[in-house]
mmCIF file of C-alpha atoms in Angstrom:
data_model
loop_
_atom_site.group_PDB
_atom_site.id
_atom_site.type_symbol
_atom_site.label_atom_id
_atom_site.label_comp_id
_atom_site.label_asym_id
_atom_site.label_seq_id
_atom_site.Cartn_x
_atom_site.Cartn_y
_atom_site.Cartn_z
ATOM 1 C CA MET A 1 0.000 0.000 0.000
ATOM 2 C CA GLU A 2 1.244 3.478 -0.882
ATOM 3 C CA HIS A 3 1.652 6.341 1.571
ATOM 4 C CA ASP A 4 4.162 8.919 0.325
ATOM 5 C CA LEU A 5 2.556 11.388 -2.095
ATOM 6 C CA SER A 6 5.448 13.119 -3.849
ATOM 7 C CA PRO A 7 4.815 15.899 -6.409
ATOM 8 C CA ALA A 8 5.802 13.538 -9.238
ATOM 9 C CA THR A 9 3.442 10.838 -7.953
ATOM 10 C CA LEU A 10 0.582 13.314 -7.628
ATOM 11 C CA ALA A 11 1.133 14.535 -11.188
ATOM 12 C CA GLU A 12 1.030 10.938 -12.417
ATOM 13 C CA LEU A 13 -2.195 10.230 -10.490
ATOM 14 C CA ARG A 14 -3.844 13.303 -12.022
ATOM 15 C CA ARG A 15 -2.974 12.239 -15.571
ATOM 16 C CA PRO A 16 -6.111 11.578 -17.657
ATOM 17 C CA ARG A 17 -6.951 7.902 -18.133
ATOM 18 C CA PRO A 18 -9.146 6.031 -20.582
ATOM 19 C CA TYR A 19 -12.647 5.987 -19.111
ATOM 20 C CA PRO A 20 -13.425 4.612 -16.601
ATOM 21 C CA ALA A 21 -10.818 5.521 -14.007
ATOM 22 C CA VAL A 22 -12.370 4.189 -10.788
ATOM 23 C CA SER A 23 -11.736 5.721 -7.363
ATOM 24 C CA VAL A 24 -12.975 3.825 -4.302
ATOM 25 C CA LEU A 25 -12.645 5.611 -0.947
ATOM 26 C CA THR A 26 -13.578 4.224 2.434
ATOM 27 C CA PRO A 27 -12.799 5.137 6.054
ATOM 28 C CA THR A 28 -10.677 2.686 8.044
ATOM 29 C CA HIS A 29 -9.620 2.400 11.659
ATOM 30 C CA ARG A 30 -6.296 1.845 13.381
ATOM 31 C CA ARG A 31 -7.522 -0.043 16.447
ATOM 32 C CA GLU A 32 -10.034 -2.534 17.763
ATOM 33 C CA PRO A 33 -12.978 -2.771 17.990
ATOM 34 C CA ASP A 34 -13.660 -0.172 15.271
ATOM 35 C CA ASN A 35 -11.460 -1.909 12.704
ATOM 36 C CA ALA A 36 -13.619 -5.056 12.807
ATOM 37 C CA GLN A 37 -15.953 -3.462 10.254
ATOM 38 C CA ASP A 38 -13.259 -2.336 7.810
ATOM 39 C CA ARG A 39 -12.925 -5.508 5.725
ATOM 40 C CA VAL A 40 -16.685 -5.792 5.119
ATOM 41 C CA ARG A 41 -17.009 -2.094 4.412
ATOM 42 C CA LEU A 42 -14.204 -2.177 1.868
ATOM 43 C CA ARG A 43 -15.602 -5.273 0.170
ATOM 44 C CA ASN A 44 -19.018 -3.580 -0.124
ATOM 45 C CA ALA A 45 -17.432 -0.429 -1.589
ATOM 46 C CA VAL A 46 -15.599 -2.422 -4.269
ATOM 47 C CA ALA A 47 -18.815 -4.327 -5.032
ATOM 48 C CA ALA A 48 -20.581 -0.977 -5.466
ATOM 49 C CA ALA A 49 -17.857 0.110 -7.915
ATOM 50 C CA LYS A 50 -18.331 -3.060 -9.960
ATOM 51 C CA LYS A 51 -22.086 -2.482 -9.991
ATOM 52 C CA GLN A 52 -21.563 1.020 -11.350
ATOM 53 C CA LEU A 53 -19.355 -0.437 -14.065
ATOM 54 C CA GLU A 54 -22.082 -2.945 -14.937
ATOM 55 C CA GLU A 55 -24.743 -0.247 -15.156
ATOM 56 C CA ASP A 56 -22.737 2.268 -17.157
ATOM 57 C CA PRO A 57 -23.737 1.862 -20.837
ATOM 58 C CA SER A 58 -20.608 3.726 -22.004
ATOM 59 C CA VAL A 59 -18.324 0.996 -20.608
ATOM 60 C CA SER A 60 -17.751 -1.909 -22.974
ATOM 61 C CA ARG A 61 -17.867 -5.490 -21.754
ATOM 62 C CA ASP A 62 -14.127 -5.996 -22.253
ATOM 63 C CA ARG A 63 -13.264 -2.713 -20.540
ATOM 64 C CA ARG A 64 -15.568 -3.547 -17.632
ATOM 65 C CA ALA A 65 -13.916 -6.948 -17.171
ATOM 66 C CA GLU A 66 -10.430 -5.428 -17.323
ATOM 67 C CA VAL A 67 -11.136 -2.757 -14.694
ATOM 68 C CA SER A 68 -12.909 -5.301 -12.470
ATOM 69 C CA ARG A 69 -9.786 -7.479 -12.564
ATOM 70 C CA GLU A 70 -7.696 -4.473 -11.511
ATOM 71 C CA LEU A 71 -10.062 -3.873 -8.588
ATOM 72 C CA ASP A 72 -9.640 -7.511 -7.534
ATOM 73 C CA ARG A 73 -5.849 -7.199 -7.725
ATOM 74 C CA ALA A 74 -5.984 -4.041 -5.622
ATOM 75 C CA MET A 75 -8.135 -5.774 -3.021
ATOM 76 C CA ALA A 76 -5.594 -8.594 -2.808
ATOM 77 C CA GLU A 77 -2.910 -6.034 -1.912
ATOM 78 C CA VAL A 78 -4.865 -4.431 0.931
ATOM 79 C CA ASP A 79 -3.409 -5.241 4.340
ATOM 80 C CA LEU A 80 -5.668 -3.740 6.973
ATOM 81 C CA THR A 81 -3.134 -4.646 9.650
ATOM 82 C CA TYR A 82 -1.425 -1.385 8.661
ATOM 83 C CA ALA A 83 -4.612 0.620 8.133
ATOM 84 C CA GLU A 84 -4.705 4.258 9.119
ATOM 85 C CA ASP A 85 -7.794 6.486 8.925
ATOM 86 C CA GLY A 86 -8.752 6.057 5.289
ATOM 87 C CA LEU A 87 -8.126 3.964 2.217
ATOM 88 C CA ALA A 88 -8.218 4.803 -1.487
ATOM 89 C CA ILE A 89 -8.203 2.281 -4.329
ATOM 90 C CA PHE A 90 -7.581 3.527 -7.854
ATOM 91 C CA ALA A 91 -8.216 1.241 -10.835
ATOM 92 C CA ALA A 92 -8.152 1.861 -14.575
ATOM 93 C CA PRO A 93 -7.409 -0.266 -17.626
ATOM 94 C CA GLY A 94 -4.020 -1.885 -17.060
ATOM 95 C CA GLU A 95 -3.285 -0.397 -13.633
ATOM 96 C CA HIS A 96 -4.300 -0.151 -9.988
ATOM 97 C CA GLN A 97 -3.008 1.470 -6.792
ATOM 98 C CA VAL A 98 -3.849 1.236 -3.101
ATOM 99 C CA TRP A 99 -3.268 4.230 -0.829
ATOM 100 C CA THR A 100 -3.526 4.428 2.939
ATOM 101 C CA LEU A 101 -4.413 7.840 4.379
ATOM 102 C CA SER A 102 -3.822 9.387 7.791
ATOM 103 C CA ARG A 103 -7.075 11.389 7.497
ATOM 104 C CA SER A 104 -10.607 10.010 7.402
ATOM 105 C CA VAL A 105 -12.438 10.037 4.076
ATOM 106 C CA PRO A 106 -16.116 9.743 3.140
ATOM 107 C CA GLU A 107 -17.220 6.500 1.536
ATOM 108 C CA ARG A 108 -17.294 7.198 -2.201
ATOM 109 C CA VAL A 109 -17.155 5.495 -5.575
ATOM 110 C CA VAL A 110 -16.336 7.746 -8.541
ATOM 111 C CA LEU A 111 -16.052 6.820 -12.221
ATOM 112 C CA SER A 112 -14.271 9.461 -14.272
ATOM 113 C CA ASP A 113 -11.332 9.990 -16.624
ATOM 114 C CA THR A 114 -9.024 10.905 -13.706
ATOM 115 C CA PHE A 115 -8.521 9.560 -10.207
ATOM 116 C CA LEU A 116 -9.966 11.446 -7.225
ATOM 117 C CA THR A 117 -6.890 12.893 -5.480
ATOM 118 C CA ARG A 118 -8.271 15.610 -3.206
ATOM 119 C CA ASN A 119 -8.402 13.337 -0.155
ATOM 120 C CA LEU A 120 -4.789 12.218 -0.620
ATOM 121 C CA VAL A 121 -3.658 15.825 -0.938
ATOM 122 C CA ALA A 122 -5.554 16.909 2.182
ATOM 123 C CA ALA A 123 -4.247 13.942 4.172
ATOM 124 C CA GLN A 124 -0.691 14.773 3.148
ATOM 125 C CA ALA A 125 -1.148 18.412 4.166
ATOM 126 C CA ALA A 126 -2.654 17.421 7.529
ATOM 127 C CA GLU A 127 0.076 14.891 8.256
ATOM 128 C CA ARG A 128 2.941 17.289 7.433
ATOM 129 C CA PRO A 129 5.446 14.505 6.637
ATOM 130 C CA PHE A 130 9.132 15.019 7.391
ATOM 131 C CA TRP A 131 12.469 13.273 7.042
ATOM 132 C CA VAL A 132 14.899 12.334 9.797
ATOM 133 C CA LEU A 133 18.507 11.596 8.883
ATOM 134 C CA SER A 134 20.484 9.867 11.632
ATOM 135 C CA VAL A 135 24.228 10.204 11.166
ATOM 136 C CA ALA A 136 27.168 8.349 12.701
ATOM 137 C CA ALA A 137 30.764 7.761 11.636
ATOM 138 C CA ASP A 138 29.936 4.379 10.089
ATOM 139 C CA ARG A 139 26.245 4.579 9.159
ATOM 140 C CA VAL A 140 23.608 7.065 8.009
ATOM 141 C CA LYS A 141 19.979 5.996 8.210
ATOM 142 C CA LEU A 142 16.873 7.674 6.758
ATOM 143 C CA TRP A 143 13.506 7.754 8.508
ATOM 144 C CA SER A 144 10.117 8.864 7.185
ATOM 145 C CA GLY A 145 8.012 10.693 9.760
ATOM 146 C CA GLY A 146 4.438 11.863 10.177
ATOM 147 C CA ALA A 147 1.204 11.176 12.083
ATOM 148 C CA GLY A 148 2.944 10.443 15.372
ATOM 149 C CA ARG A 149 5.575 7.985 14.207
ATOM 150 C CA VAL A 150 8.697 7.397 12.150
ATOM 151 C CA VAL A 151 9.573 4.361 10.042
ATOM 152 C CA GLU A 152 12.839 3.449 8.371
ATOM 153 C CA GLU A 153 12.891 4.436 4.699
ATOM 154 C CA HIS A 154 14.908 2.530 2.076
ATOM 155 C CA LEU A 155 15.272 5.241 -0.520
ATOM 156 C CA GLY A 156 18.084 7.021 -2.344
ATOM 157 C CA GLY A 157 20.706 4.499 -1.267
ATOM 158 C CA PHE A 158 19.851 4.683 2.444
ATOM 159 C CA PRO A 159 20.797 3.234 4.812
ATOM 160 C CA MET A 160 24.397 4.051 3.899
ATOM 161 C CA ASP A 161 27.193 2.043 5.503
ATOM 162 C CA ARG A 162 30.780 3.123 5.413
ATOM 163 C CA PRO A 163 33.005 0.657 3.508
ATOM 164 C CA ALA A 164 34.823 -1.691 5.863
ATOM 165 C CA GLU A 165 38.217 -0.855 4.377
ATOM 166 C CA ASP A 166 37.570 2.798 5.097
ATOM 167 C CA PHE A 167 36.611 2.337 8.736
ATOM 168 C CA ASP A 168 38.122 0.530 11.714
ATOM 169 C CA PRO A 169 35.274 -0.715 13.962
ATOM 170 C CA GLU A 170 37.725 -1.793 16.674
ATOM 171 C CA ARG A 171 39.085 1.754 16.793
ATOM 172 C CA GLN A 172 35.538 3.098 17.054
ATOM 173 C CA GLU A 173 34.849 0.710 19.926
ATOM 174 C CA ARG A 174 37.921 2.039 21.732
ATOM 175 C CA ILE A 175 37.163 5.732 21.265
ATOM 176 C CA GLY A 176 33.362 5.740 20.844
ATOM 177 C CA ASP A 177 32.086 9.114 19.676
ATOM 178 C CA ALA A 178 35.209 11.028 20.640
ATOM 179 C CA PRO A 179 35.850 14.088 18.435
ATOM 180 C CA SER A 180 38.891 12.378 16.861
ATOM 181 C CA THR A 181 36.521 9.978 15.082
ATOM 182 C CA PHE A 182 35.073 12.933 13.197
ATOM 183 C CA ARG A 183 38.410 14.507 12.261
ATOM 184 C CA ASP A 184 39.137 11.570 10.001
ATOM 185 C CA GLU A 185 39.111 12.380 6.270
ATOM 186 C CA GLY A 186 37.322 9.109 5.540
ATOM 187 C CA THR A 187 34.495 10.131 7.859
ATOM 188 C CA ARG A 188 34.275 13.524 6.168
ATOM 189 C CA ARG A 189 34.084 11.883 2.730
ATOM 190 C CA PHE A 190 31.428 9.420 3.945
ATOM 191 C CA LEU A 191 29.216 12.175 5.366
ATOM 192 C CA ARG A 192 29.709 14.282 2.241
ATOM 193 C CA ASP A 193 28.373 11.383 0.175
ATOM 194 C CA ALA A 194 25.402 11.066 2.537
ATOM 195 C CA ASP A 195 24.692 14.791 2.178
ATOM 196 C CA ALA A 196 24.657 14.473 -1.631
ATOM 197 C CA ALA A 197 22.396 11.403 -1.508
ATOM 198 C CA MET A 198 19.922 13.154 0.795
ATOM 199 C CA ASP A 199 19.904 16.201 -1.455
ATOM 200 C CA LYS A 200 18.697 13.970 -4.307
ATOM 201 C CA VAL A 201 15.935 12.549 -2.085
ATOM 202 C CA LEU A 202 14.750 16.047 -1.181
ATOM 203 C CA ARG A 203 14.618 17.109 -4.809
ATOM 204 C CA THR A 204 12.159 14.300 -5.543
ATOM 205 C CA HIS A 205 10.398 14.173 -2.172
ATOM 206 C CA PRO A 206 10.609 17.661 -0.618
ATOM 207 C CA ARG A 207 9.929 17.693 3.135
ATOM 208 C CA PRO A 208 11.355 19.350 6.240
ATOM 209 C CA LEU A 209 14.557 17.588 7.320
ATOM 210 C CA TYR A 210 15.722 16.847 10.880
ATOM 211 C CA ILE A 211 19.269 15.556 11.364
ATOM 212 C CA THR A 212 20.201 13.592 14.479
ATOM 213 C CA GLY A 213 23.644 12.580 15.692
ATOM 214 C CA PRO A 214 26.283 13.279 18.327
ATOM 215 C CA GLU A 215 27.538 16.879 18.348
ATOM 216 C CA PRO A 216 30.812 16.078 16.522
ATOM 217 C CA ALA A 217 28.915 14.256 13.753
ATOM 218 C CA LEU A 218 26.495 17.148 13.280
ATOM 219 C CA SER A 219 29.359 19.622 13.174
ATOM 220 C CA LEU A 220 31.233 17.628 10.541
ATOM 221 C CA PHE A 221 28.052 17.006 8.537
ATOM 222 C CA ASP A 222 27.532 20.782 8.480
ATOM 223 C CA GLU A 223 31.102 21.363 7.294
ATOM 224 C CA ALA A 224 31.098 18.558 4.724
ATOM 225 C CA GLY A 225 27.839 19.383 2.946
ATOM 226 C CA ALA A 226 25.105 21.936 2.375
ATOM 227 C CA LEU A 227 21.945 20.421 3.893
ATOM 228 C CA ALA A 228 22.574 21.068 7.591
ATOM 229 C CA ALA A 229 22.282 24.836 7.141
ATOM 230 C CA HIS A 230 18.685 24.396 5.964
ATOM 231 C CA SER A 231 17.683 21.638 8.393
ATOM 232 C CA VAL A 232 16.911 21.267 12.086
ATOM 233 C CA LEU A 233 19.778 19.671 14.011
ATOM 234 C CA VAL A 234 18.841 17.380 16.905
ATOM 235 C CA PRO A 235 21.890 16.445 19.029
ATOM 236 C CA HIS A 236 21.316 12.795 19.952
ATOM 237 C CA GLY A 237 23.781 9.969 19.340
ATOM 238 C CA GLY A 238 23.135 6.299 18.664
ATOM 239 C CA LEU A 239 20.102 6.673 16.417
ATOM 240 C CA ALA A 240 21.841 5.550 13.225
ATOM 241 C CA HIS A 241 21.873 2.131 14.900
ATOM 242 C CA GLY A 242 18.703 2.700 16.930
ATOM 243 C CA SER A 243 15.001 1.884 16.697
ATOM 244 C CA ALA A 244 12.164 3.863 15.160
ATOM 245 C CA GLU A 245 10.720 4.492 18.613
ATOM 246 C CA ALA A 246 14.026 5.930 19.851
ATOM 247 C CA VAL A 247 14.167 8.281 16.865
ATOM 248 C CA TRP A 248 10.563 9.371 17.407
ATOM 249 C CA GLN A 249 11.210 10.137 21.077
ATOM 250 C CA ALA A 250 14.273 12.194 20.120
ATOM 251 C CA VAL A 251 12.512 14.389 17.549
ATOM 252 C CA ARG A 252 9.094 14.556 19.185
ATOM 253 C CA PRO A 253 9.857 17.457 21.566
ATOM 254 C CA VAL A 254 11.278 19.473 18.668
ATOM 255 C CA LEU A 255 8.207 18.812 16.521
ATOM 256 C CA GLU A 256 5.814 19.683 19.335
ATOM 257 C CA ASP A 257 7.635 22.945 20.045
ATOM 258 C CA GLU A 258 7.536 23.863 16.353
ATOM 259 C CA ALA A 259 3.825 23.000 16.161
ATOM 260 C CA ARG A 260 2.978 25.258 19.104
ATOM 261 C CA GLY A 261 4.908 28.114 17.509
ATOM 262 C CA ALA A 262 3.174 27.543 14.172
ATOM 263 C CA VAL A 263 -0.290 27.654 15.763
ATOM 264 C CA ARG A 264 0.554 30.933 17.497
ATOM 265 C CA ALA A 265 1.802 32.362 14.190
ATOM 266 C CA VAL A 266 -1.418 31.340 12.394
ATOM 267 C CA ALA A 267 -3.524 32.947 15.119
ATOM 268 C CA ARG A 268 -1.567 36.190 14.779
ATOM 269 C CA GLU A 269 -2.008 36.208 11.002
ATOM 270 C CA LEU A 270 -5.756 35.626 11.275
ATOM 271 C CA ASP A 271 -6.130 38.401 13.849
ATOM 272 C CA ALA A 272 -4.177 40.805 11.656
ATOM 273 C CA ALA A 273 -6.320 39.861 8.642
ATOM 274 C CA ARG A 274 -9.483 40.755 10.533
ATOM 275 C CA GLY A 275 -8.152 44.270 10.980
ATOM 276 C CA ARG A 276 -7.173 44.574 7.314
ATOM 277 C CA LYS A 277 -10.525 43.216 6.095
ATOM 278 C CA ASP A 278 -8.869 40.382 4.167
ATOM 279 C CA PHE A 279 -10.188 37.691 6.505
ATOM 280 C CA ALA A 280 -12.540 34.917 5.376
ATOM 281 C CA ALA A 281 -14.346 32.229 7.359
ATOM 282 C CA GLY A 282 -16.835 29.452 6.766
ATOM 283 C CA VAL A 283 -16.982 26.711 4.158
ATOM 284 C CA ASP A 284 -19.101 28.613 1.625
ATOM 285 C CA GLU A 285 -16.953 31.757 1.590
ATOM 286 C CA LEU A 286 -13.666 29.855 1.498
ATOM 287 C CA TRP A 287 -14.886 27.430 -1.162
ATOM 288 C CA GLU A 288 -15.549 30.376 -3.482
ATOM 289 C CA SER A 289 -12.302 32.153 -2.550
ATOM 290 C CA ALA A 290 -10.271 28.962 -3.049
ATOM 291 C CA HIS A 291 -11.616 28.445 -6.563
ATOM 292 C CA THR A 292 -10.802 32.041 -7.535
ATOM 293 C CA GLY A 293 -7.261 31.736 -6.146
ATOM 294 C CA ARG A 294 -7.731 34.434 -3.508
ATOM 295 C CA VAL A 295 -6.636 32.445 -0.435
ATOM 296 C CA ARG A 296 -3.089 33.099 0.810
ATOM 297 C CA LEU A 297 -3.321 31.185 4.111
ATOM 298 C CA LEU A 298 -5.892 28.535 5.012
ATOM 299 C CA ALA A 299 -6.319 27.324 8.601
ATOM 300 C CA VAL A 300 -8.365 24.178 9.238
ATOM 301 C CA GLU A 301 -9.067 22.506 12.565
ATOM 302 C CA GLU A 302 -7.724 18.946 12.485
ATOM 303 C CA ASN A 303 -11.037 17.095 12.797
ATOM 304 C CA PHE A 304 -13.287 19.592 11.038
ATOM 305 C CA LYS A 305 -15.587 17.834 8.581
ATOM 306 C CA VAL A 306 -18.875 19.019 7.140
ATOM 307 C CA THR A 307 -21.249 17.733 4.461
ATOM 308 C CA MET A 308 -22.563 20.295 1.989
ATOM 309 C CA ARG A 309 -24.337 20.488 -1.348
ATOM 310 C CA ASP A 310 -23.847 22.982 -4.154
ATOM 311 C CA ASP A 311 -26.998 24.804 -5.327
ATOM 312 C CA GLY A 312 -25.115 26.499 -8.154
ATOM 313 C CA GLU A 313 -24.378 29.688 -6.231
ATOM 314 C CA HIS A 314 -23.589 28.660 -2.665
ATOM 315 C CA LEU A 315 -22.818 25.658 -0.503
ATOM 316 C CA LEU A 316 -25.682 24.638 1.750
ATOM 317 C CA PRO A 317 -25.728 22.141 4.657
ATOM 318 C CA ALA A 318 -26.666 18.594 3.630
ATOM 319 C CA GLU A 319 -27.028 15.149 5.133
ATOM 320 C CA ASP A 320 -24.519 12.405 4.372
ATOM 321 C CA GLY A 321 -27.131 10.327 2.557
ATOM 322 C CA ASP A 322 -28.334 13.102 0.250
ATOM 323 C CA LEU A 323 -27.885 12.356 -3.441
ATOM 324 C CA ASP A 324 -25.878 15.527 -4.126
ATOM 325 C CA ALA A 325 -24.035 15.613 -0.785
ATOM 326 C CA ARG A 326 -20.305 16.388 -0.789
ATOM 327 C CA GLY A 327 -18.798 14.893 2.349
ATOM 328 C CA ASP A 328 -15.222 15.848 1.492
ATOM 329 C CA ILE A 329 -15.805 19.515 0.699
ATOM 330 C CA VAL A 330 -13.135 20.537 3.231
ATOM 331 C CA ASP A 331 -10.577 18.325 1.463
ATOM 332 C CA GLU A 332 -11.606 19.909 -1.844
ATOM 333 C CA ILE A 333 -10.956 23.387 -0.420
ATOM 334 C CA VAL A 334 -7.574 22.269 0.921
ATOM 335 C CA GLU A 335 -6.522 20.808 -2.424
ATOM 336 C CA GLN A 336 -7.689 23.872 -4.344
ATOM 337 C CA CYS A 337 -5.799 26.218 -2.011
ATOM 338 C CA LEU A 338 -2.612 24.207 -2.387
ATOM 339 C CA GLU A 339 -3.072 24.215 -6.164
ATOM 340 C CA THR A 340 -3.121 28.030 -6.173
ATOM 341 C CA GLY A 341 -0.037 28.361 -3.967
ATOM 342 C CA ALA A 342 -1.687 29.002 -0.606
ATOM 343 C CA GLU A 343 -0.165 27.888 2.692
ATOM 344 C CA VAL A 344 -2.396 25.347 4.443
ATOM 345 C CA ARG A 345 -2.132 24.809 8.187
ATOM 346 C CA PHE A 346 -4.048 22.243 10.229
ATOM 347 C CA VAL A 347 -4.497 23.395 13.831
ATOM 348 C CA PRO A 348 -5.886 21.716 16.983
ATOM 349 C CA ASP A 349 -9.653 21.615 17.384
ATOM 350 C CA GLY A 350 -11.008 24.753 19.042
ATOM 351 C CA THR A 351 -8.110 26.948 17.915
ATOM 352 C CA LEU A 352 -10.251 28.999 15.548
ATOM 353 C CA GLY A 353 -12.838 29.903 18.178
ATOM 354 C CA ASP A 354 -16.064 31.242 16.694
ATOM 355 C CA VAL A 355 -15.354 30.644 12.994
ATOM 356 C CA ASP A 356 -16.601 27.044 12.855
ATOM 357 C CA GLY A 357 -13.498 25.088 11.971
ATOM 358 C CA ILE A 358 -12.057 26.886 8.942
ATOM 359 C CA ALA A 359 -10.686 30.374 8.259
ATOM 360 C CA GLY A 360 -8.338 32.079 5.859
ATOM 361 C CA VAL A 361 -6.295 35.122 4.933
ATOM 362 C CA LEU A 362 -7.057 36.476 1.451
ATOM 363 C CA ARG A 363 -4.585 37.844 -1.071
ATOM 364 C CA TYR A 364 -6.946 40.690 -2.022
#
């Protein structure tokens, strides 16, 4: 199952497909007992997609059979042991993908000539993924972080291990992390190579970068390459050989401190916008402003969800079961704002006070 939505991957997902490109979205659950329903719910959603294929007169018999086979292959790849808060299955002639999302999604089946990506984009924005690079004299390991955890990432040549002929492990055992270890030219060359490899990863998968290691390693990494100057350094040794939980505990205080500062900054910007009269609030107003490219900063409370319907001029409240209901209208606003270059910030519930979960700063 896929999780990392890079710009290149998103562009590929948005590429037009031969009709029908099928998108199946369903909420999932991380823990018992709620996750007991997930398998049945997903099976019913895929069955509903196949029924739509059967009933669509514009889909030929051969095309219907081909897309149905792709849906079956996607289902076979689903492992709900690693479920998060939502799941998306994309199927089209000759291809399928399964995505796990860290943000809940409404249950939907859509047949179109493109895949439905707004929920993936919103989940990525809410999760705010990041990289952690753990450096040591003999190993550099890459971790992918987000949604309250980190996992080891095998990407871009990581983990990188220093060649045995270029490193004396017995000497390291004798001197540990003493500064002399990091005055060695071989260590400098090794960390320079790691810096270059990480730079390539960031070009393809841009995220904030946190670098952990003992103080001498961080200092040498800064001298040997260019990334440290634009990253957050977290002095903590042993993590290049450590566990994901140890890495998470090391970076968690830094992330929490940054998050608190970011929320305060968003609140200040919203207050200033009220005084300048370029403040917007509410789903209807921000939906219109997002589609005209006027939003500069969008703030959304983390669990804010609302179901609306479009009457042609405005968004009006609707029930989830209504025929024209749009249960992911907030995700649509988020995606549209990101498309037009706005900054999107998810903030804790209750942060926005009396503006009902969503507010923004307008460009004009």
